[in-house]
Coordinates of N, CA and C in Angstrom, one line a residue:
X969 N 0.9 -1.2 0.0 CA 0.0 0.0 0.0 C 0.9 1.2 0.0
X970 N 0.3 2.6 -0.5 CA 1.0 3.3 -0.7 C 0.7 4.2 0.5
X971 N 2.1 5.2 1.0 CA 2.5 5.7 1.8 C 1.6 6.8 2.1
X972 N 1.6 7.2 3.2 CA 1.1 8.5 3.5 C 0.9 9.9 2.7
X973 N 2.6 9.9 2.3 CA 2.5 11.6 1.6 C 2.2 11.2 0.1
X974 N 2.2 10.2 -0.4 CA 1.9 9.6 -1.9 C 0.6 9.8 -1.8
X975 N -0.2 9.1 -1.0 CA -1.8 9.1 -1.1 C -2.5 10.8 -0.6
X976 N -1.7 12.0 0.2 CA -2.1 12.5 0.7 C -2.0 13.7 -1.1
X977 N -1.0 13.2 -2.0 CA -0.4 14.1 -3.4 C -1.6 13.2 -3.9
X978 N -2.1 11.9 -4.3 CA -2.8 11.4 -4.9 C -4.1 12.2 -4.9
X979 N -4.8 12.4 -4.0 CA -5.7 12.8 -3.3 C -6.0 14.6 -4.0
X980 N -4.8 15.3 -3.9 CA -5.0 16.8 -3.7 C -5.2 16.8 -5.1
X981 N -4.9 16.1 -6.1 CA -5.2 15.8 -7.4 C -6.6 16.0 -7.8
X982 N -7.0 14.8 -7.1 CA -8.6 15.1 -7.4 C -9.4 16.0 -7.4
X983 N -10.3 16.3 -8.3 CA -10.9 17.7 -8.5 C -12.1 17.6 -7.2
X984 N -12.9 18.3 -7.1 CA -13.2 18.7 -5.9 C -14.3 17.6 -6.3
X985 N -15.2 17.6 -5.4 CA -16.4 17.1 -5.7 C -17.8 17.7 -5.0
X986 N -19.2 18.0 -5.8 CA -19.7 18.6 -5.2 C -20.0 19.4 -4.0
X987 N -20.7 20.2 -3.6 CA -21.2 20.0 -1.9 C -22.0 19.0 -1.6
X988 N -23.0 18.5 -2.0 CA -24.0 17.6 -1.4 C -23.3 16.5 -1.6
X989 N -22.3 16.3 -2.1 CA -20.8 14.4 -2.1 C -20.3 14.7 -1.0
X990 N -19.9 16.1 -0.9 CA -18.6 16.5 0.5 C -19.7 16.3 1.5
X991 N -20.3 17.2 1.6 CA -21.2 16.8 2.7 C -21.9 15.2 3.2
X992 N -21.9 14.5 2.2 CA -21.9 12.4 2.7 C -20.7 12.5 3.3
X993 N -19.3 13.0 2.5 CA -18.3 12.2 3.1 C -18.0 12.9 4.1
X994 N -18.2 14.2 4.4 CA -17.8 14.7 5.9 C -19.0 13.5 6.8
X995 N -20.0 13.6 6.6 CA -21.0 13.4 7.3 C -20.9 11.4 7.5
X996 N -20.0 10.8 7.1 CA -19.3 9.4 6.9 C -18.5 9.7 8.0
X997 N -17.5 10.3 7.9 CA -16.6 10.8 8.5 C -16.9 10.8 10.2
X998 N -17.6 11.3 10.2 CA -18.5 12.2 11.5 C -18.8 10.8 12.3
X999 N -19.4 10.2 11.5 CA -20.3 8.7 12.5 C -19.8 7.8 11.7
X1000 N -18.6 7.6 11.6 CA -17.8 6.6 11.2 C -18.6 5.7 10.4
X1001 N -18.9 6.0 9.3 CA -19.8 4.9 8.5 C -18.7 5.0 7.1
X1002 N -18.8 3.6 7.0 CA -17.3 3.2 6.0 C -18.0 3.0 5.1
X1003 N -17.4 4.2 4.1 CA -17.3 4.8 2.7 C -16.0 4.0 2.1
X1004 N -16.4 4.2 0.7 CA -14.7 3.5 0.0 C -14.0 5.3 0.2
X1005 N -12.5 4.6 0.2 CA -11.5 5.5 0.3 C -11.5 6.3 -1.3
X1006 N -11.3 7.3 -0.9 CA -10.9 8.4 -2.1 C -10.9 8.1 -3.3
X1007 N -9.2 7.3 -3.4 CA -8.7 7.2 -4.3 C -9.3 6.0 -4.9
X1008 N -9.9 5.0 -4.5 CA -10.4 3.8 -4.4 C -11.5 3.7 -5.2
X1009 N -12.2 4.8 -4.9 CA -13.8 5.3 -5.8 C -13.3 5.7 -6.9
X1010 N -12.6 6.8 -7.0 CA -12.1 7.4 -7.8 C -11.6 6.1 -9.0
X1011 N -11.0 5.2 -8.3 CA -9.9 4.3 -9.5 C -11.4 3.3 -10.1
X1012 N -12.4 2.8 -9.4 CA -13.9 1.7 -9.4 C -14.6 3.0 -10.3
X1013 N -14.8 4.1 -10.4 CA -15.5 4.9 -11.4 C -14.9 5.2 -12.8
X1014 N -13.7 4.9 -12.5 CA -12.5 5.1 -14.1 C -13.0 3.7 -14.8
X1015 N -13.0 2.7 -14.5 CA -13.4 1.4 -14.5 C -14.8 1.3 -15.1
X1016 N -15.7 2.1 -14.3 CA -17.2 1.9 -14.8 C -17.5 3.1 -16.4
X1017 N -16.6 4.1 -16.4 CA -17.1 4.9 -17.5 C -16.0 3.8 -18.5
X1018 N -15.2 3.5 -18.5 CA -14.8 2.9 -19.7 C -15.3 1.4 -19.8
X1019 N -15.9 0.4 -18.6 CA -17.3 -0.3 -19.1 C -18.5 -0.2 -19.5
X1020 N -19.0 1.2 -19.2 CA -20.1 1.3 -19.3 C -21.5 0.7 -19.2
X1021 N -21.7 -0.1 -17.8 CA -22.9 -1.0 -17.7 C -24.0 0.1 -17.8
X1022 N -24.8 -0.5 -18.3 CA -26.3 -0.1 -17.9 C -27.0 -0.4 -17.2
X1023 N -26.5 -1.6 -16.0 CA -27.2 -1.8 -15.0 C -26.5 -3.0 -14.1
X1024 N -26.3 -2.1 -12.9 CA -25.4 -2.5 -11.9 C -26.2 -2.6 -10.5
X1025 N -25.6 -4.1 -9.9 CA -26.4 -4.7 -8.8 C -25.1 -3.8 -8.0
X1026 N -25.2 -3.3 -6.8 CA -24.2 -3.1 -5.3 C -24.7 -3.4 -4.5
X1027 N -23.8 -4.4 -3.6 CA -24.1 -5.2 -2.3 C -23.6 -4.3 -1.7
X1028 N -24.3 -3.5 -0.7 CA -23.8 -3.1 0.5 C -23.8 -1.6 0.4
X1029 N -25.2 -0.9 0.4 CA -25.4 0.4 0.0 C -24.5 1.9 1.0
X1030 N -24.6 0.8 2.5 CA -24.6 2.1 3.3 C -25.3 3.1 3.6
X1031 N -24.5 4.9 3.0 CA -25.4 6.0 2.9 C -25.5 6.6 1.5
X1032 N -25.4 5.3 0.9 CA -25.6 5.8 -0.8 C -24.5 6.2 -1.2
X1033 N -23.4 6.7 -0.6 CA -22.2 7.3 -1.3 C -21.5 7.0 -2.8
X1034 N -21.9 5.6 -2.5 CA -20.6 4.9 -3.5 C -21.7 5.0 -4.9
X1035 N -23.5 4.5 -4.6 CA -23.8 4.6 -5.5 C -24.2 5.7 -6.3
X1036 N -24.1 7.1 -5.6 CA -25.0 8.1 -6.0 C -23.6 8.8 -7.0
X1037 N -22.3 8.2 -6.6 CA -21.2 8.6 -7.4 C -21.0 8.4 -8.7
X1038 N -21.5 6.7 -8.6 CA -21.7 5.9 -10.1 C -23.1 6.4 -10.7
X1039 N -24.1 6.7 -9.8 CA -24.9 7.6 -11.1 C -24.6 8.8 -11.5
X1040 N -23.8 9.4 -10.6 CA -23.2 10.8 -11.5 C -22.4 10.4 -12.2
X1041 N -21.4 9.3 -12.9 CA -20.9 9.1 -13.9 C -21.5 8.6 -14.8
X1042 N -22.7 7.8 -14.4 CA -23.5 7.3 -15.1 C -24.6 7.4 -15.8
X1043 N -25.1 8.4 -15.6 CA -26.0 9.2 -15.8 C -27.6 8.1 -16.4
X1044 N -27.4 7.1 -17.4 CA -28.3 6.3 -18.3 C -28.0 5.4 -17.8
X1045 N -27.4 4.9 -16.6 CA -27.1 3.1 -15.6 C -28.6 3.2 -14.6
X1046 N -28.9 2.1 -14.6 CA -29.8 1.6 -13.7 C -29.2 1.0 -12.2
X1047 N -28.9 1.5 -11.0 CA -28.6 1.1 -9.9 C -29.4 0.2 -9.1
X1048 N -28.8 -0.8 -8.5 CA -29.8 -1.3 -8.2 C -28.7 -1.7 -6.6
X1049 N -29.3 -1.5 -5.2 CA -28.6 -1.2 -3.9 C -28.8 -2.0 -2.7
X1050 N -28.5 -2.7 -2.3 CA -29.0 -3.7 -1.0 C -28.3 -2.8 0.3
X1051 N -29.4 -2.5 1.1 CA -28.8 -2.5 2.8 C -29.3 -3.1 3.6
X1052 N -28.3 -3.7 5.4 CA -29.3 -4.8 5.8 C -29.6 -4.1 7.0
X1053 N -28.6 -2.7 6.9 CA -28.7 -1.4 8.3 C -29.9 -0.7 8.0
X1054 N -31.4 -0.4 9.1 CA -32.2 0.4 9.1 C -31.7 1.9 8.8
X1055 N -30.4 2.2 9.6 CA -30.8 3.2 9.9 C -29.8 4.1 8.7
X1056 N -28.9 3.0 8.0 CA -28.3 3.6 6.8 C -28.9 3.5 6.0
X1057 N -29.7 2.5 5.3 CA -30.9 2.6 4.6 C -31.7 3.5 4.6
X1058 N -32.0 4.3 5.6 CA -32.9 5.8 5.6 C -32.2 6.4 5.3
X1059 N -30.8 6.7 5.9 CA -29.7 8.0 5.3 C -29.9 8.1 3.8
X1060 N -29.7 7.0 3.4 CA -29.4 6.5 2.0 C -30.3 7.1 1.2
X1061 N -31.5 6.8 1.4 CA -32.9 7.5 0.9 C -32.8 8.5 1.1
X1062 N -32.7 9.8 1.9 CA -32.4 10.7 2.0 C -32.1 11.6 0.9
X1063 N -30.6 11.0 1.3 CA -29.5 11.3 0.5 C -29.8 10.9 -1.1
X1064 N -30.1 10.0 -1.4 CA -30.5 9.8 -3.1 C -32.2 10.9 -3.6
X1065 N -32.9 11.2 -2.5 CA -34.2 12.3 -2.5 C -33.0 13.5 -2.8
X1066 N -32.1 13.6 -2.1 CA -31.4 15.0 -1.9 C -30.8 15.4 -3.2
X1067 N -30.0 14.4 -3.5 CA -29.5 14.4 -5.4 C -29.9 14.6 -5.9
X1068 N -31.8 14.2 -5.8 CA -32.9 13.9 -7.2 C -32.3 12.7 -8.0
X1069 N -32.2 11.4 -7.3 CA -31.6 10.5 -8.4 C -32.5 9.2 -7.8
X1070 N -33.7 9.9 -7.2 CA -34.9 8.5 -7.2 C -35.3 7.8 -8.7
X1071 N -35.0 7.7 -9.7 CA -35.4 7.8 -10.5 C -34.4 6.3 -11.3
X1072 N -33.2 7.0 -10.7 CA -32.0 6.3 -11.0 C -31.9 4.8 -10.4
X1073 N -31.6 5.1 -9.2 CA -31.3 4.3 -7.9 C -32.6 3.8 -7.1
X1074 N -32.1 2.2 -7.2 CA -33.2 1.8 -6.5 C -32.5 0.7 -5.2
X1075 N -33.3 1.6 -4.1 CA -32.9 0.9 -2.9 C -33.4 -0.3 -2.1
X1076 N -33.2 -1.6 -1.8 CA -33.5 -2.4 -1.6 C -33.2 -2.3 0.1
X1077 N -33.9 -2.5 1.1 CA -33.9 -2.7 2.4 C -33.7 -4.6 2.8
X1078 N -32.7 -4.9 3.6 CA -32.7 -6.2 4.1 C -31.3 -6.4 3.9
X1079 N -31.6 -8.0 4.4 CA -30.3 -9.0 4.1 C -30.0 -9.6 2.5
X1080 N -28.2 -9.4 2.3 CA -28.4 -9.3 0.5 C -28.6 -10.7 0.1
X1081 N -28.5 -11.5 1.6 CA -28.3 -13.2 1.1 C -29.8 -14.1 1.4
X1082 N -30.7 -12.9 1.5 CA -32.4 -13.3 1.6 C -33.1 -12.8 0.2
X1083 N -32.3 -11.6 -0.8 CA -32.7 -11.4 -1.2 C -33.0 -11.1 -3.2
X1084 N -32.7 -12.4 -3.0 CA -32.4 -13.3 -4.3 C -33.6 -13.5 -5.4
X1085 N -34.8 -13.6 -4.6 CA -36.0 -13.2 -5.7 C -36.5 -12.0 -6.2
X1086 N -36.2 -11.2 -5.2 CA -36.5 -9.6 -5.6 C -35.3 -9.1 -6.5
X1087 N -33.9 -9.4 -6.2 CA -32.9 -8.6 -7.0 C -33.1 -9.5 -8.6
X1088 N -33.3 -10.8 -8.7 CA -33.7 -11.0 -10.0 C -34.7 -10.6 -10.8
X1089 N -35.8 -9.9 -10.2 CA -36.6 -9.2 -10.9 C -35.8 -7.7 -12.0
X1090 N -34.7 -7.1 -11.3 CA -34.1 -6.2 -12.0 C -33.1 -6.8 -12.9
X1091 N -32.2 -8.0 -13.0 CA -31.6 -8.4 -13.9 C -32.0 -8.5 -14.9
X1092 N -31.1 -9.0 -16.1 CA -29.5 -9.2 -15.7 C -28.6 -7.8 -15.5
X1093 N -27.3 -8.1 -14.8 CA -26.7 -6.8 -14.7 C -25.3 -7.0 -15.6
X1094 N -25.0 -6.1 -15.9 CA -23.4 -6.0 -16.8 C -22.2 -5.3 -15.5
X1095 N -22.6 -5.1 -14.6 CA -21.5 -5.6 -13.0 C -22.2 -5.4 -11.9
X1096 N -21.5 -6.0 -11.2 CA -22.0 -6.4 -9.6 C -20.6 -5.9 -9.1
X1097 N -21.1 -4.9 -7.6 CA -20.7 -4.1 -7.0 C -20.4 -4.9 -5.7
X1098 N -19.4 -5.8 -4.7 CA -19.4 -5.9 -3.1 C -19.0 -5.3 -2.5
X1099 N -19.4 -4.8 -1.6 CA -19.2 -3.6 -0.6 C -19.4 -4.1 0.5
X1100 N -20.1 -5.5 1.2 CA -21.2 -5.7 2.4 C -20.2 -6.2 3.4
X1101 N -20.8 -6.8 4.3 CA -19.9 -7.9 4.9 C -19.3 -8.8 4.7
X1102 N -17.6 -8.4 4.7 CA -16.5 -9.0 4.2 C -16.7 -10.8 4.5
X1103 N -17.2 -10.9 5.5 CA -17.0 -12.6 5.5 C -18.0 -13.5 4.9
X1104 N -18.8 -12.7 4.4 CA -19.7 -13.2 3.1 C -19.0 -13.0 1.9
X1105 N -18.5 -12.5 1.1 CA -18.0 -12.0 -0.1 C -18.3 -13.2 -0.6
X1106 N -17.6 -14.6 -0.7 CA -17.8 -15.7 -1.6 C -19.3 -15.9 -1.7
X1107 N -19.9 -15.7 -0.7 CA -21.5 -16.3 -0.6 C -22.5 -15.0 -1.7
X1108 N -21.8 -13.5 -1.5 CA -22.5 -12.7 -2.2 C -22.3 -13.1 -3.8
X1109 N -20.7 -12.9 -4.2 CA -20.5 -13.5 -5.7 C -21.0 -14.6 -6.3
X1110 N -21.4 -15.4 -5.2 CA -22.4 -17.2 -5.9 C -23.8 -17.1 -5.8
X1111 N -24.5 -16.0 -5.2 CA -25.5 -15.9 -5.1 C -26.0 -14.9 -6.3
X1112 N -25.1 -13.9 -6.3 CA -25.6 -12.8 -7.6 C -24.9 -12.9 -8.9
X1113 N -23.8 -13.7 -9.3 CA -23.0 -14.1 -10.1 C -23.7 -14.6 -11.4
X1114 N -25.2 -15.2 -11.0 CA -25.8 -15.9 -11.6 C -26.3 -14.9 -12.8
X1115 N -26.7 -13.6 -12.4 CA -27.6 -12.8 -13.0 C -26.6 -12.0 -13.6
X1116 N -25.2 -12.1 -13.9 CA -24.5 -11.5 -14.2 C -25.0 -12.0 -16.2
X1117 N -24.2 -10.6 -16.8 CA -24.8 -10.9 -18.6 C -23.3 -11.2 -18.9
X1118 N -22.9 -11.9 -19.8 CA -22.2 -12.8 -20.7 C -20.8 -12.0 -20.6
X1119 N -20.9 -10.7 -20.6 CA -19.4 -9.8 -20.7 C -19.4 -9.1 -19.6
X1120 N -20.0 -9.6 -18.3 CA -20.4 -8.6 -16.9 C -18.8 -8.5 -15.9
X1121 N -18.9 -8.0 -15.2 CA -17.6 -7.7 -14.4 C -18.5 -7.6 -12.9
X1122 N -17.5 -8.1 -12.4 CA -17.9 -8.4 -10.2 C -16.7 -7.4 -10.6
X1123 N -16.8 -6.1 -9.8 CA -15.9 -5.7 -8.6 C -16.0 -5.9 -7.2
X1124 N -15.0 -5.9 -6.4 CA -15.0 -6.3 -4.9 C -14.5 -5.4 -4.1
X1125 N -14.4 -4.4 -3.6 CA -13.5 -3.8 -3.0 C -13.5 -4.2 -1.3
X1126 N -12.5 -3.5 -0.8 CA -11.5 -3.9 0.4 C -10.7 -5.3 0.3
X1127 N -10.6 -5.8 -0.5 CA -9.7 -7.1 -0.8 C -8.7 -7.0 0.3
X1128 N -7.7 -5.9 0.6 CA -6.4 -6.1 1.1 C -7.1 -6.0 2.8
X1129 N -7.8 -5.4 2.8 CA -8.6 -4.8 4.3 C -7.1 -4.5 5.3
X1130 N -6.9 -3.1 5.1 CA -6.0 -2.3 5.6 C -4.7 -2.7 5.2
X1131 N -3.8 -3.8 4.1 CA -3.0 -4.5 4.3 C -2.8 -5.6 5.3
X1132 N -3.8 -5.9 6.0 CA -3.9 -7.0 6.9 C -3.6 -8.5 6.3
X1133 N -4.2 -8.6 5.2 CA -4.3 -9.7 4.3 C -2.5 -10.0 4.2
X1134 N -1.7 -9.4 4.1 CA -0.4 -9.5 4.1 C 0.1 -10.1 5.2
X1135 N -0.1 -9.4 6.8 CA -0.1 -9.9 7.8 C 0.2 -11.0 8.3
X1136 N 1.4 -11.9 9.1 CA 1.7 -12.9 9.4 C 1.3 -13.2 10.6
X1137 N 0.8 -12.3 11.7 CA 0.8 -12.5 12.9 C 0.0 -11.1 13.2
X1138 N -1.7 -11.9 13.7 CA -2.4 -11.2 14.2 C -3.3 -11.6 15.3
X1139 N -3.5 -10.1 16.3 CA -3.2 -10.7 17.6 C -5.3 -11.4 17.7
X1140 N -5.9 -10.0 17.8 CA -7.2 -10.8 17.5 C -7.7 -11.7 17.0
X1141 N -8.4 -12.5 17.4 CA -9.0 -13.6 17.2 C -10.2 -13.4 16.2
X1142 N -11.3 -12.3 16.5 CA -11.9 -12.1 15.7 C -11.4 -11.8 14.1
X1143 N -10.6 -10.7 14.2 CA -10.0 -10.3 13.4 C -9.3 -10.9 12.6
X1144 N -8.5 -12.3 13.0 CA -7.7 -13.1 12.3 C -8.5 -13.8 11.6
X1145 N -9.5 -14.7 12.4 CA -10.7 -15.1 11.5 C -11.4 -14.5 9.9
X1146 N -11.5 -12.9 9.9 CA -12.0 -12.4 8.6 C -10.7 -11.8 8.2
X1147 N -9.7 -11.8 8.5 CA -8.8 -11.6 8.1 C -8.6 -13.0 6.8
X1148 N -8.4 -14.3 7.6 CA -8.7 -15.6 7.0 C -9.5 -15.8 5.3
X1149 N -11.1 -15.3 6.1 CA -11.7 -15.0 5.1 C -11.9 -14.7 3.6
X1150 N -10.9 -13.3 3.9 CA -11.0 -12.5 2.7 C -9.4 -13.3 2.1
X1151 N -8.9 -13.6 2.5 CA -7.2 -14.1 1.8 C -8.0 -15.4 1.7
X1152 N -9.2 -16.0 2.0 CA -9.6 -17.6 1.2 C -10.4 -17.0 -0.3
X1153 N -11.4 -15.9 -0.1 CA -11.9 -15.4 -1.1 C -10.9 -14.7 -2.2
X1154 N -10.1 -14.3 -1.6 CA -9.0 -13.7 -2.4 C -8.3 -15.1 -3.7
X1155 N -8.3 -15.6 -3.1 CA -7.3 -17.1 -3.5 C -8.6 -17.9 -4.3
X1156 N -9.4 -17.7 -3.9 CA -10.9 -18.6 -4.7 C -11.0 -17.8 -6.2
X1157 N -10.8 -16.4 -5.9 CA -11.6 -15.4 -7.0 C -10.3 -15.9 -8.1
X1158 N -8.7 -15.5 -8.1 CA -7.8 -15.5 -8.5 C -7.7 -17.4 -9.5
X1159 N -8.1 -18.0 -8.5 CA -8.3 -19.8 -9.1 C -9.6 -20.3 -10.1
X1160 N -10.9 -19.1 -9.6 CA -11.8 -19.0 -10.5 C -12.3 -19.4 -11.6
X1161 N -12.0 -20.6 -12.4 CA -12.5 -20.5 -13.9 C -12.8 -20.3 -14.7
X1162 N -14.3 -20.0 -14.6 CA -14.9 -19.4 -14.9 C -14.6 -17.3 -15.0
X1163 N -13.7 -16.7 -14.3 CA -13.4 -15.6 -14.4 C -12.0 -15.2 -14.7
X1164 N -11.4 -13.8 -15.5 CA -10.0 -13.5 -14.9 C -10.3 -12.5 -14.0
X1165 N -9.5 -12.7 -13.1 CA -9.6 -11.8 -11.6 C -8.1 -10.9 -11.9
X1166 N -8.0 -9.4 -11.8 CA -7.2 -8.8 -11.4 C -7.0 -8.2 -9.7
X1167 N -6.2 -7.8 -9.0 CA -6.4 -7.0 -7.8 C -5.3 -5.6 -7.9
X1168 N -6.2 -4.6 -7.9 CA -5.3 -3.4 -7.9 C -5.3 -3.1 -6.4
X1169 N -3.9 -2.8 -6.1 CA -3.9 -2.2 -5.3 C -4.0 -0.9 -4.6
X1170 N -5.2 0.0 -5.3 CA -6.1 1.3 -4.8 C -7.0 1.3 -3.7
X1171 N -6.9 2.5 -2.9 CA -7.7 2.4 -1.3 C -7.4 1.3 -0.8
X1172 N -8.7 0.5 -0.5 CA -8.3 -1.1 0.1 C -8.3 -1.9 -1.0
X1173 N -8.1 -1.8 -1.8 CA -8.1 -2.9 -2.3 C -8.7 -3.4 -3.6
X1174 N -8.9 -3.7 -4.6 CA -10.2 -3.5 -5.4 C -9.6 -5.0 -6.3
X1175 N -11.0 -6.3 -6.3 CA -10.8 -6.9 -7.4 C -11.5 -6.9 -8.6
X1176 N -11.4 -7.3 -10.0 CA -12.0 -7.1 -11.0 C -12.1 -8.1 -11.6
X1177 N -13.3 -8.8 -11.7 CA -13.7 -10.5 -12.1 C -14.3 -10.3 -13.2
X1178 N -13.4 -10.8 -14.2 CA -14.2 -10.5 -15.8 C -14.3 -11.8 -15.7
X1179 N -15.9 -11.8 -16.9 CA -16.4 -13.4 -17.0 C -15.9 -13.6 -18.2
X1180 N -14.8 -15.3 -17.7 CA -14.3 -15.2 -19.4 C -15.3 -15.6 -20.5
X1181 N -14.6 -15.5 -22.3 CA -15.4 -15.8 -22.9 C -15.7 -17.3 -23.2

């Protein structure tokens, strides 16, 4: 991962981004609700304008941040958003009322691994977005993977989860466990078959599952 004063030059780069974006991410900030990192969105949105889906499933909505970004680049994509948090799910709505991008974005309330008959009603999608709970990731990709279209792309982000994944010796127990996790999902996605898996190392982490032909 890249150093402090590299990411801190990466960063001052970026052009500004609205008030009502700055105001999510201060307001992420504020009540610690995990947003992708800067650079990280930034690198997952470069990705989406030169794929161009027209319709993208994201596991793991939060306060809308990540998706209300991809419909500003998106403008003609259909979003389609799973949360299983009440109370980020209202932010969320909110926040997509506040943009004006009801229209765009459609937000799904619950658990993403209950909710397999409703998200197939909006398929198929040309990528799937994981954001959710990291110790699900394999279970999210096999459950939505299906409804993916013939040239679709899984992104994943936090793959590295802080550099931890590198880690030889870690003291929590909890931690070492999803620590585990994501370095088995990591190693599943990369052995894949059925996919080529790249992992950039941007923000936390980001992988890119093209379905081969």
């Amino acid at each position: 991962m890249q150093n402090k004063q590299l990411l801190d030059y990466m960063e001052n780069l970026i052009p500004a981004r609205s008030n009502q974006i700055s105001e999510i991410e201060q307001y992420a900030k504020e009540n610690e609700v995990p947003i992708m990192e800067l650079i990280g969105i930034e690198a997952l949105l470069q990705l989406l304008r030169i794929q161009q889906p027209k319709k993208i499933l994201e596991v793991g909505t939060a306060i809308g941040y990540s998706a209300l970004r991809m419909a500003e680049v998106l403008p003609s994509s259909q979003i389609i958003t799973i949360e299983r948090d009440e109370q980020r799910h209202l932010v969320a709505k909110e926040n997509v009322k506040k943009l004006k991008r009801e229209s765009q974005i459609v937000l799904l309330y619950g658990d993403a691994l209950e909710l397999e008959s409703i998200v197939k009603q909006y398929g198929p999608f040309d990528a799937i977005f994981i954001d959710a709970a990291k110790g699900q990731y394999q279970k999210f990709f096999d459950l939505y993977s299906q409804f993916l279209t013939n040239d679709g792309i899984v992104y994943t982000d936090n793959i590295l989860f802080h550099g931890l994944v590198a880690e030889e010796e870690i003291d929590s127990r909890n931690l070492r466990q999803l620590v585990c996790k994501i370095r088995n999902y990591n190693q599943w996605l990369m052995e894949n078959q059925d996919y080529h898996t790249a992992i950039l190392p941007v923000g936390d982490g980001i992988a890119i599952s093209k379905k081969r032909g």
